[in-house]
PDB file of C-alpha atoms in Angstrom:
ATOM      1  CA  MET E   1       0.000   0.000   0.000  1.00 37.00           C
ATOM      2  CA  LYS E   2       2.884   2.378   0.720  1.00 37.00           C
ATOM      3  CA  LYS E   3       4.122   1.961  -2.865  1.00 35.00           C
ATOM      4  CA  LEU E   4       0.607   2.552  -4.201  1.00 36.00           C
ATOM      5  CA  HIS E   5       0.313   5.656  -2.039  1.00 40.00           C
ATOM      6  CA  HIS E   6       3.549   7.115  -3.401  1.00 40.00           C
ATOM      7  CA  TYR E   7       2.598   6.139  -6.953  1.00 36.00           C
ATOM      8  CA  MET E   8      -0.703   7.984  -6.679  1.00 42.00           C
ATOM      9  CA  MET E   9       1.103  10.988  -5.242  1.00 44.00           C
ATOM     10  CA  ILE E  10       3.444  11.056  -8.225  1.00 42.00           C
ATOM     11  CA  LEU E  11       0.531  10.846 -10.637  1.00 42.00           C
ATOM     12  CA  LEU E  12      -1.101  13.765  -8.873  1.00 47.00           C
ATOM     13  CA  ALA E  13       2.006  15.891  -9.197  1.00 42.00           C
ATOM     14  CA  GLY E  14       1.269  16.354 -12.877  1.00 41.00           C
ATOM     15  CA  VAL E  15      -2.274  17.463 -12.102  1.00 42.00           C
ATOM     16  CA  LEU E  16      -1.519  19.960  -9.367  1.00 42.00           C
ATOM     17  CA  GLY E  17      -0.104  22.630 -11.656  1.00 41.00           C
ATOM     18  CA  ALA E  18      -3.232  22.650 -13.803  1.00 38.00           C
ATOM     19  CA  CYS E  19      -5.385  23.305 -10.755  1.00 39.00           C
ATOM     20  CA  SER E  20      -3.167  25.840  -9.030  1.00 38.00           C
ATOM     21  CA  SER E  21      -5.381  28.767 -10.019  1.00 36.00           C
ATOM     22  CA  MET E  22      -8.184  27.447  -7.831  1.00 36.00           C
ATOM     23  CA  SER E  23      -9.051  29.618  -4.821  1.00 38.00           C
ATOM     24  CA  VAL E  24     -11.427  29.208  -1.923  1.00 39.00           C
ATOM     25  CA  ASP E  25     -13.674  31.733  -3.706  1.00 43.00           C
ATOM     26  CA  ASP E  26     -14.187  29.318  -6.607  1.00 47.00           C
ATOM     27  CA  PRO E  27     -17.142  26.894  -6.920  1.00 45.00           C
ATOM     28  CA  TYR E  28     -14.929  24.364  -5.124  1.00 53.00           C
ATOM     29  CA  GLU E  29     -15.394  26.262  -1.877  1.00 57.00           C
ATOM     30  CA  ASP E  30     -17.780  23.645  -0.464  1.00 62.00           C
ATOM     31  CA  SER E  31     -15.092  21.009  -0.877  1.00 72.00           C
ATOM     32  CA  PHE E  32     -13.001  22.590   1.891  1.00 88.00           C
ATOM     33  CA  PRO E  33     -13.884  21.785   5.494  1.00 93.00           C
ATOM     34  CA  ALA E  34     -14.123  24.614   7.995  1.00 88.00           C
ATOM     35  CA  GLY E  35     -10.739  25.889   9.054  1.00 89.00           C
ATOM     36  CA  PHE E  36      -8.836  24.375   6.128  1.00 94.00           C
ATOM     37  CA  SER E  37      -5.379  25.920   5.748  1.00 93.00           C
ATOM     38  CA  ASN E  38      -2.852  25.235   2.989  1.00 93.00           C
ATOM     39  CA  LYS E  39      -0.042  25.858   5.462  1.00 93.00           C
ATOM     40  CA  GLU E  40      -1.302  23.421   8.087  1.00 95.00           C
ATOM     41  CA  TYR E  41      -2.225  20.809   5.497  1.00 96.00           C
ATOM     42  CA  VAL E  42       1.235  20.703   3.941  1.00 95.00           C
ATOM     43  CA  GLU E  43       2.830  20.676   7.404  1.00 94.00           C
ATOM     44  CA  LEU E  44       0.954  17.418   7.991  1.00 96.00           C
ATOM     45  CA  HIS E  45       1.896  16.131   4.532  1.00 96.00           C
ATOM     46  CA  PRO E  46       5.337  17.582   3.710  1.00 94.00           C
ATOM     47  CA  TYR E  47       5.802  15.098   0.878  1.00 94.00           C
ATOM     48  CA  LEU E  48       3.478  17.297  -1.179  1.00 95.00           C
ATOM     49  CA  LEU E  49       6.027  20.107  -0.908  1.00 96.00           C
ATOM     50  CA  THR E  50       8.850  17.691  -1.682  1.00 96.00           C
ATOM     51  CA  LEU E  51       7.089  16.591  -4.863  1.00 95.00           C
ATOM     52  CA  GLN E  52       6.559  20.184  -5.960  1.00 96.00           C
ATOM     53  CA  ILE E  53      10.245  20.967  -5.424  1.00 97.00           C
ATOM     54  CA  LYS E  54      11.315  17.857  -7.343  1.00 97.00           C
ATOM     55  CA  ASP E  55       9.040  18.808 -10.219  1.00 96.00           C
ATOM     56  CA  TYR E  56      10.424  22.345 -10.280  1.00 97.00           C
ATOM     57  CA  VAL E  57      14.022  21.089 -10.426  1.00 97.00           C
ATOM     58  CA  SER E  58      13.131  18.569 -13.123  1.00 97.00           C
ATOM     59  CA  ASP E  59      11.358  21.213 -15.232  1.00 97.00           C
ATOM     60  CA  TYR E  60      14.306  23.565 -14.838  1.00 97.00           C
ATOM     61  CA  ASN E  61      16.780  20.910 -15.956  1.00 97.00           C
ATOM     62  CA  ASN E  62      14.606  19.938 -18.905  1.00 97.00           C
ATOM     63  CA  ARG E  63      14.565  23.571 -20.038  1.00 97.00           C
ATOM     64  CA  VAL E  64      18.368  23.691 -19.803  1.00 96.00           C
ATOM     65  CA  LYS E  65      18.608  20.513 -21.876  1.00 96.00           C
ATOM     66  CA  LYS E  66      16.303  21.970 -24.524  1.00 96.00           C
ATOM     67  CA  GLU E  67      18.255  25.223 -24.676  1.00 95.00           C
ATOM     68  CA  ILE E  68      21.793  23.797 -24.944  1.00 95.00           C
ATOM     69  CA  GLY E  69      21.169  20.426 -26.607  1.00 97.00           C
ATOM     70  CA  ILE E  70      21.582  16.857 -25.348  1.00 95.00           C
ATOM     71  CA  ALA E  71      25.331  16.534 -25.902  1.00 96.00           C
ATOM     72  CA  ALA E  72      26.172  19.778 -24.097  1.00 96.00           C
ATOM     73  CA  TYR E  73      23.661  18.956 -21.396  1.00 96.00           C
ATOM     74  CA  ASN E  74      25.161  15.515 -20.705  1.00 96.00           C
ATOM     75  CA  ALA E  75      28.613  17.080 -20.443  1.00 95.00           C
ATOM     76  CA  LYS E  76      27.176  19.675 -18.043  1.00 95.00           C
ATOM     77  CA  VAL E  77      25.590  16.930 -15.935  1.00 95.00           C
ATOM     78  CA  SER E  78      28.944  15.168 -15.536  1.00 94.00           C
ATOM     79  CA  GLU E  79      30.658  18.423 -14.648  1.00 94.00           C
ATOM     80  CA  ASP E  80      27.894  19.409 -12.256  1.00 93.00           C
ATOM     81  CA  SER E  81      27.990  16.048 -10.509  1.00 93.00           C
ATOM     82  CA  VAL E  82      31.665  16.496  -9.704  1.00 94.00           C
ATOM     83  CA  THR E  83      30.953  19.962  -8.288  1.00 93.00           C
ATOM     84  CA  LEU E  84      27.951  18.874  -6.242  1.00 94.00           C
ATOM     85  CA  PHE E  85      29.405  15.736  -4.701  1.00 95.00           C
ATOM     86  CA  GLY E  86      32.719  17.456  -4.116  1.00 94.00           C
ATOM     87  CA  ASN E  87      30.840  19.630  -1.623  1.00 95.00           C
ATOM     88  CA  VAL E  88      30.075  16.994   1.007  1.00 96.00           C
ATOM     89  CA  ALA E  89      28.587  19.510   3.457  1.00 96.00           C
ATOM     90  CA  MET E  90      25.978  20.626   0.920  1.00 96.00           C
ATOM     91  CA  VAL E  91      25.191  17.051  -0.091  1.00 97.00           C
ATOM     92  CA  GLN E  92      24.672  16.198   3.570  1.00 98.00           C
ATOM     93  CA  GLN E  93      22.392  19.209   4.043  1.00 97.00           C
ATOM     94  CA  ILE E  94      20.212  18.224   1.089  1.00 97.00           C
ATOM     95  CA  TYR E  95      20.146  14.586   2.162  1.00 98.00           C
ATOM     96  CA  LEU E  96      19.145  15.242   5.781  1.00 98.00           C
ATOM     97  CA  ASP E  97      16.659  18.055   5.180  1.00 96.00           C
ATOM     98  CA  PRO E  98      13.132  16.601   5.708  1.00 94.00           C
ATOM     99  CA  ILE E  99      11.759  18.737   2.877  1.00 95.00           C
ATOM    100  CA  TYR E 100      14.302  17.411   0.383  1.00 97.00           C
ATOM    101  CA  VAL E 101      15.573  13.827   0.658  1.00 97.00           C
ATOM    102  CA  GLY E 102      14.678  13.438   4.337  1.00 96.00           C
ATOM    103  CA  GLY E 103      17.337  10.805   4.982  1.00 97.00           C
ATOM    104  CA  THR E 104      18.392   9.791   8.479  1.00 97.00           C
ATOM    105  CA  ALA E 105      21.666  10.668  10.171  1.00 98.00           C
ATOM    106  CA  ALA E 106      22.360   6.955  10.651  1.00 98.00           C
ATOM    107  CA  ALA E 107      21.927   6.248   6.935  1.00 98.00           C
ATOM    108  CA  TRP E 108      24.185   9.185   6.073  1.00 98.00           C
ATOM    109  CA  ASP E 109      26.895   8.044   8.493  1.00 98.00           C
ATOM    110  CA  SER E 110      26.827   4.510   7.073  1.00 98.00           C
ATOM    111  CA  ALA E 111      27.015   5.700   3.471  1.00 98.00           C
ATOM    112  CA  TYR E 112      29.782   8.215   4.084  1.00 97.00           C
ATOM    113  CA  GLN E 113      31.795   5.752   6.165  1.00 97.00           C
ATOM    114  CA  GLU E 114      31.495   3.197   3.372  1.00 97.00           C
ATOM    115  CA  LEU E 115      32.711   5.750   0.833  1.00 97.00           C
ATOM    116  CA  THR E 116      35.702   6.906   2.864  1.00 96.00           C
ATOM    117  CA  THR E 117      36.727   3.323   3.689  1.00 96.00           C
ATOM    118  CA  ILE E 118      36.676   2.265   0.038  1.00 96.00           C
ATOM    119  CA  GLU E 119      38.454   5.422  -1.125  1.00 95.00           C
ATOM    120  CA  ALA E 120      41.155   4.945   1.530  1.00 95.00           C
ATOM    121  CA  ALA E 121      41.663   1.359   0.412  1.00 95.00           C
ATOM    122  CA  LYS E 122      41.942   2.416  -3.241  1.00 94.00           C
ATOM    123  CA  ALA E 123      44.476   5.085  -2.317  1.00 94.00           C
ATOM    124  CA  ALA E 124      46.538   2.535  -0.373  1.00 93.00           C
ATOM    125  CA  VAL E 125      46.537   0.100  -3.284  1.00 92.00           C
ATOM    126  CA  ALA E 126      47.501   2.829  -5.732  1.00 91.00           C
ATOM    127  CA  ALA E 127      50.394   3.934  -3.512  1.00 89.00           C
ATOM    128  CA  ASP E 128      51.825   0.504  -2.777  1.00 79.00           C
ATOM    129  CA  SER E 129      49.934  -2.407  -4.295  1.00 73.00           C
ATOM    130  CA  ALA E 130      52.534  -5.010  -3.342  1.00 77.00           C
ATOM    131  CA  GLY E 131      52.621  -4.015   0.296  1.00 80.00           C
ATOM    132  CA  VAL E 132      48.862  -3.877   0.862  1.00 84.00           C
ATOM    133  CA  ASP E 133      47.123  -6.698   2.717  1.00 89.00           C
ATOM    134  CA  PRO E 134      44.493  -8.862   0.944  1.00 90.00           C
ATOM    135  CA  GLU E 135      41.614  -7.383   2.946  1.00 92.00           C
ATOM    136  CA  THR E 136      42.461  -3.842   1.865  1.00 92.00           C
ATOM    137  CA  LYS E 137      42.786  -4.983  -1.757  1.00 91.00           C
ATOM    138  CA  ALA E 138      39.368  -6.620  -1.543  1.00 94.00           C
ATOM    139  CA  THR E 139      37.865  -3.459  -0.048  1.00 94.00           C
ATOM    140  CA  ALA E 140      39.389  -1.358  -2.854  1.00 93.00           C
ATOM    141  CA  LYS E 141      37.456  -3.425  -5.398  1.00 93.00           C
ATOM    142  CA  LYS E 142      34.088  -2.828  -3.768  1.00 94.00           C
ATOM    143  CA  SER E 143      31.479  -0.384  -5.018  1.00 95.00           C
ATOM    144  CA  PRO E 144      30.080   2.131  -2.495  1.00 96.00           C
ATOM    145  CA  SER E 145      26.459   1.033  -2.944  1.00 97.00           C
ATOM    146  CA  LEU E 146      25.137   3.007   0.024  1.00 97.00           C
ATOM    147  CA  TRP E 147      26.811   6.188  -1.190  1.00 97.00           C
ATOM    148  CA  LYS E 148      25.497   5.654  -4.710  1.00 97.00           C
ATOM    149  CA  ALA E 149      22.005   5.438  -3.261  1.00 97.00           C
ATOM    150  CA  VAL E 150      22.586   8.774  -1.515  1.00 97.00           C
ATOM    151  CA  GLN E 151      23.818  10.261  -4.784  1.00 97.00           C
ATOM    152  CA  GLY E 152      20.741   9.060  -6.629  1.00 96.00           C
ATOM    153  CA  GLU E 153      18.410  10.711  -4.129  1.00 97.00           C
ATOM    154  CA  VAL E 154      20.338  13.982  -3.864  1.00 97.00           C
ATOM    155  CA  THR E 155      20.642  14.274  -7.660  1.00 97.00           C
ATOM    156  CA  LEU E 156      16.861  14.779  -7.836  1.00 97.00           C
ATOM    157  CA  PHE E 157      17.429  18.158  -6.145  1.00 97.00           C
ATOM    158  CA  ASN E 158      20.363  19.239  -8.279  1.00 96.00           C
ATOM    159  CA  PHE E 159      19.984  22.243 -10.583  1.00 97.00           C
ATOM    160  CA  ILE E 160      22.226  21.607 -13.588  1.00 95.00           C
ATOM    161  CA  GLY E 161      24.634  24.490 -14.078  1.00 92.00           C
ATOM    162  CA  VAL E 162      24.012  25.926 -10.604  1.00 93.00           C
ATOM    163  CA  ALA E 163      26.836  25.693  -8.061  1.00 90.00           C
ATOM    164  CA  ASP E 164      24.865  26.649  -4.949  1.00 93.00           C
ATOM    165  CA  ASP E 165      21.959  24.222  -5.040  1.00 95.00           C
ATOM    166  CA  ILE E 166      20.864  24.925  -1.466  1.00 95.00           C
ATOM    167  CA  THR E 167      20.245  28.612  -2.183  1.00 95.00           C
ATOM    168  CA  ALA E 168      18.470  27.750  -5.426  1.00 96.00           C
ATOM    169  CA  LEU E 169      16.241  25.238  -3.627  1.00 96.00           C
ATOM    170  CA  LYS E 170      15.321  27.728  -0.916  1.00 95.00           C
ATOM    171  CA  ASN E 171      14.390  30.312  -3.570  1.00 96.00           C
ATOM    172  CA  ILE E 172      11.953  28.059  -5.419  1.00 96.00           C
ATOM    173  CA  PRO E 173       8.547  29.800  -5.673  1.00 95.00           C
ATOM    174  CA  ILE E 174       6.033  27.559  -3.927  1.00 93.00           C
ATOM    175  CA  ASP E 175       2.519  27.211  -5.351  1.00 92.00           C
ATOM    176  CA  SER E 176       0.601  26.852  -2.085  1.00 90.00           C
ATOM    177  CA  MET E 177      -2.788  26.632  -3.812  1.00 90.00           C
ATOM    178  CA  ALA E 178      -1.671  23.338  -5.332  1.00 92.00           C
ATOM    179  CA  PHE E 179      -1.916  21.806  -1.873  1.00 94.00           C
ATOM    180  CA  SER E 180      -5.593  22.706  -1.490  1.00 92.00           C
ATOM    181  CA  SER E 181      -6.185  21.367  -5.012  1.00 93.00           C
ATOM    182  CA  GLN E 182      -4.630  18.055  -3.992  1.00 94.00           C
ATOM    183  CA  TYR E 183      -6.902  17.882  -0.959  1.00 95.00           C
ATOM    184  CA  VAL E 184     -10.020  18.466  -3.052  1.00 94.00           C
ATOM    185  CA  MET E 185      -9.015  16.048  -5.799  1.00 93.00           C
ATOM    186  CA  TYR E 186      -7.441  13.295  -3.737  1.00 95.00           C
ATOM    187  CA  GLY E 187      -6.718  13.851  -0.059  1.00 96.00           C
ATOM    188  CA  ARG E 188     -10.259  14.315   1.205  1.00 95.00           C
ATOM    189  CA  THR E 189     -11.735  11.189  -0.403  1.00 95.00           C
ATOM    190  CA  HIS E 190      -8.692   9.143   0.644  1.00 96.00           C
ATOM    191  CA  GLY E 191      -9.034  10.080   4.291  1.00 96.00           C
ATOM    192  CA  TRP E 192      -6.095  12.433   4.714  1.00 97.00           C
ATOM    193  CA  ALA E 193      -6.006  14.499   7.892  1.00 97.00           C
ATOM    194  CA  TYR E 194      -6.271  18.213   7.074  1.00 97.00           C
ATOM    195  CA  ARG E 195      -5.496  19.789  10.445  1.00 97.00           C
ATOM    196  CA  ALA E 196      -4.157  19.054  13.917  1.00 97.00           C
ATOM    197  CA  CYS E 197      -6.574  17.609  16.474  1.00 97.00           C
ATOM    198  CA  ARG E 198      -7.990  19.912  19.106  1.00 96.00           C
ATOM    199  CA  ALA E 199      -7.839  19.027  22.789  1.00 96.00           C
ATOM    200  CA  ASP E 200     -11.364  17.599  22.705  1.00 96.00           C
ATOM    201  CA  GLU E 201     -10.545  15.371  19.712  1.00 96.00           C
ATOM    202  CA  VAL E 202      -7.449  13.516  20.913  1.00 96.00           C
ATOM    203  CA  ASN E 203      -9.532  10.504  21.980  1.00 96.00           C
ATOM    204  CA  ASN E 204     -11.657  10.339  18.845  1.00 97.00           C
ATOM    205  CA  THR E 205     -11.733   7.137  16.802  1.00 97.00           C
ATOM    206  CA  PRO E 206      -8.462   6.424  14.959  1.00 97.00           C
ATOM    207  CA  ARG E 207      -8.987   6.119  11.221  1.00 97.00           C
ATOM    208  CA  SER E 208      -6.925   2.922  11.181  1.00 96.00           C
ATOM    209  CA  SER E 209      -9.588   1.188  13.285  1.00 96.00           C
ATOM    210  CA  MET E 210     -12.498   2.330  11.111  1.00 96.00           C
ATOM    211  CA  GLN E 211     -14.150   0.110   8.505  1.00 96.00           C
ATOM    212  CA  ILE E 212     -13.487   2.626   5.711  1.00 96.00           C
ATOM    213  CA  SER E 213      -9.744   2.151   6.177  1.00 94.00           C
ATOM    214  CA  GLN E 214     -10.002  -1.588   5.478  1.00 94.00           C
ATOM    215  CA  THR E 215     -12.585  -1.048   2.738  1.00 94.00           C
ATOM    216  CA  GLN E 216     -10.299   1.340   0.846  1.00 94.00           C
ATOM    217  CA  ALA E 217      -7.314  -0.977   1.226  1.00 92.00           C
ATOM    218  CA  THR E 218      -9.312  -3.927  -0.128  1.00 93.00           C
ATOM    219  CA  ALA E 219     -10.707  -1.893  -3.025  1.00 91.00           C
ATOM    220  CA  ALA E 220      -7.271  -0.509  -3.931  1.00 89.00           C
ATOM    221  CA  ALA E 221      -5.843  -4.042  -4.083  1.00 90.00           C
ATOM    222  CA  LYS E 222      -8.507  -4.790  -6.704  1.00 90.00           C
ATOM    223  CA  GLY E 223      -7.805  -1.605  -8.639  1.00 91.00           C
ATOM    224  CA  GLU E 224     -11.031  -0.048  -7.407  1.00 92.00           C
ATOM    225  CA  PHE E 225     -11.830   2.983  -5.275  1.00 94.00           C
ATOM    226  CA  VAL E 226     -14.258   3.726  -2.465  1.00 94.00           C
ATOM    227  CA  ALA E 227     -14.475   7.332  -1.306  1.00 95.00           C
ATOM    228  CA  ASP E 228     -14.070   8.231   2.354  1.00 95.00           C
ATOM    229  CA  ASN E 229     -16.691  10.817   3.307  1.00 94.00           C
ATOM    230  CA  ASN E 230     -15.345  11.505   6.784  1.00 96.00           C
ATOM    231  CA  LEU E 231     -13.020  14.260   7.963  1.00 97.00           C
ATOM    232  CA  TYR E 232      -9.826  13.666   9.960  1.00 97.00           C
ATOM    233  CA  CYS E 233      -7.359  15.456  12.198  1.00 97.00           C
ATOM    234  CA  ARG E 234      -3.920  14.289  13.348  1.00 97.00           C
ATOM    235  CA  ASP E 235      -2.910  14.082  17.006  1.00 97.00           C
ATOM    236  CA  ALA E 236       0.522  14.833  18.487  1.00 96.00           C
ATOM    237  CA  ALA E 237       1.516  11.171  18.178  1.00 97.00           C
ATOM    238  CA  GLY E 238       0.810  11.167  14.441  1.00 96.00           C
ATOM    239  CA  VAL E 239      -2.479   9.240  14.681  1.00 98.00           C
ATOM    240  CA  ASP E 240      -5.226  10.348  12.296  1.00 97.00           C
ATOM    241  CA  ARG E 241      -8.581  10.555  14.087  1.00 98.00           C
ATOM    242  CA  GLN E 242     -12.125  11.102  12.905  1.00 97.00           C
ATOM    243  CA  ILE E 243     -13.579  14.580  13.273  1.00 96.00           C
ATOM    244  CA  LEU E 244     -17.151  14.322  14.521  1.00 92.00           C
ATOM    245  CA  GLN E 245     -19.476  16.289  12.249  1.00 79.00           C
TER     246      GLN E 245
END
C-alpha cells in the first residue's frame, strides 16, 4: 500500500499545476472543510512540498537541456555532478533536510563511512599495491552502494549548471494553492487528515480502526476505489482521528 500511495502521489504531481489557479472563492469552496489551511495541510503532509520541489528542479533541468542540446547537457551533468558531490557539506544538508531527501543521520553516516573506507583502500593500493594486505585490496574493489544510493536521491534536487543548489532550492517559488487542489481532488476522499486535532478530539476514533480504512485498502488491491466521506485530524503522536461532524 505504501508503494501505491507514493505512486498515486506522483501521478497527482502532474495534475496539481493545472489546478493551481483554484481559490477558496471558486465553486470548489464547499469542498473545503471549515478551518482548512494550505499551510497546516502541507505541514501534515510535507511530501506534497517535496514533490513540488522535485518537479520544479526537473522542469528547470529539462529547459536547460532543450536550450543547450543533449550533448552539451550531458557534459554539463557530468561536470555538475563532480561539483555537487565534491561539496560533502551541501550534499549532507540536502540529504538530511526533511523537505528534500529526508534521509536519516544513521543512513548518512553509514554511506559516508562506506565511501571513505573504500576510497582509503583504493588510495593505499595505488600507492603501494605489493605491500597492501588482501583485505584492503578486496575493499578497494568494492562499489560504495550506500553512497550511490545517496547520490541518486540527492541528484533529484540538483539544478544543472548551478553551483549553490541549497540557495536555489530555498528560492523556489512555492505554489501553495496546489496543496488545497490536492486535498479536493485526492486527499479528502482518501481520508487524509487536514489539520491538527484539538484538545477535545485527541480521543476520537483512529482512522486505522475504522471500517473505511479496510474497505479502501481492499478496493485498492482490486484496482477499485471507495471514497471516504469523513473528515480527519492528526494528534501529536501522528495518529489520524475522525472529526465528529
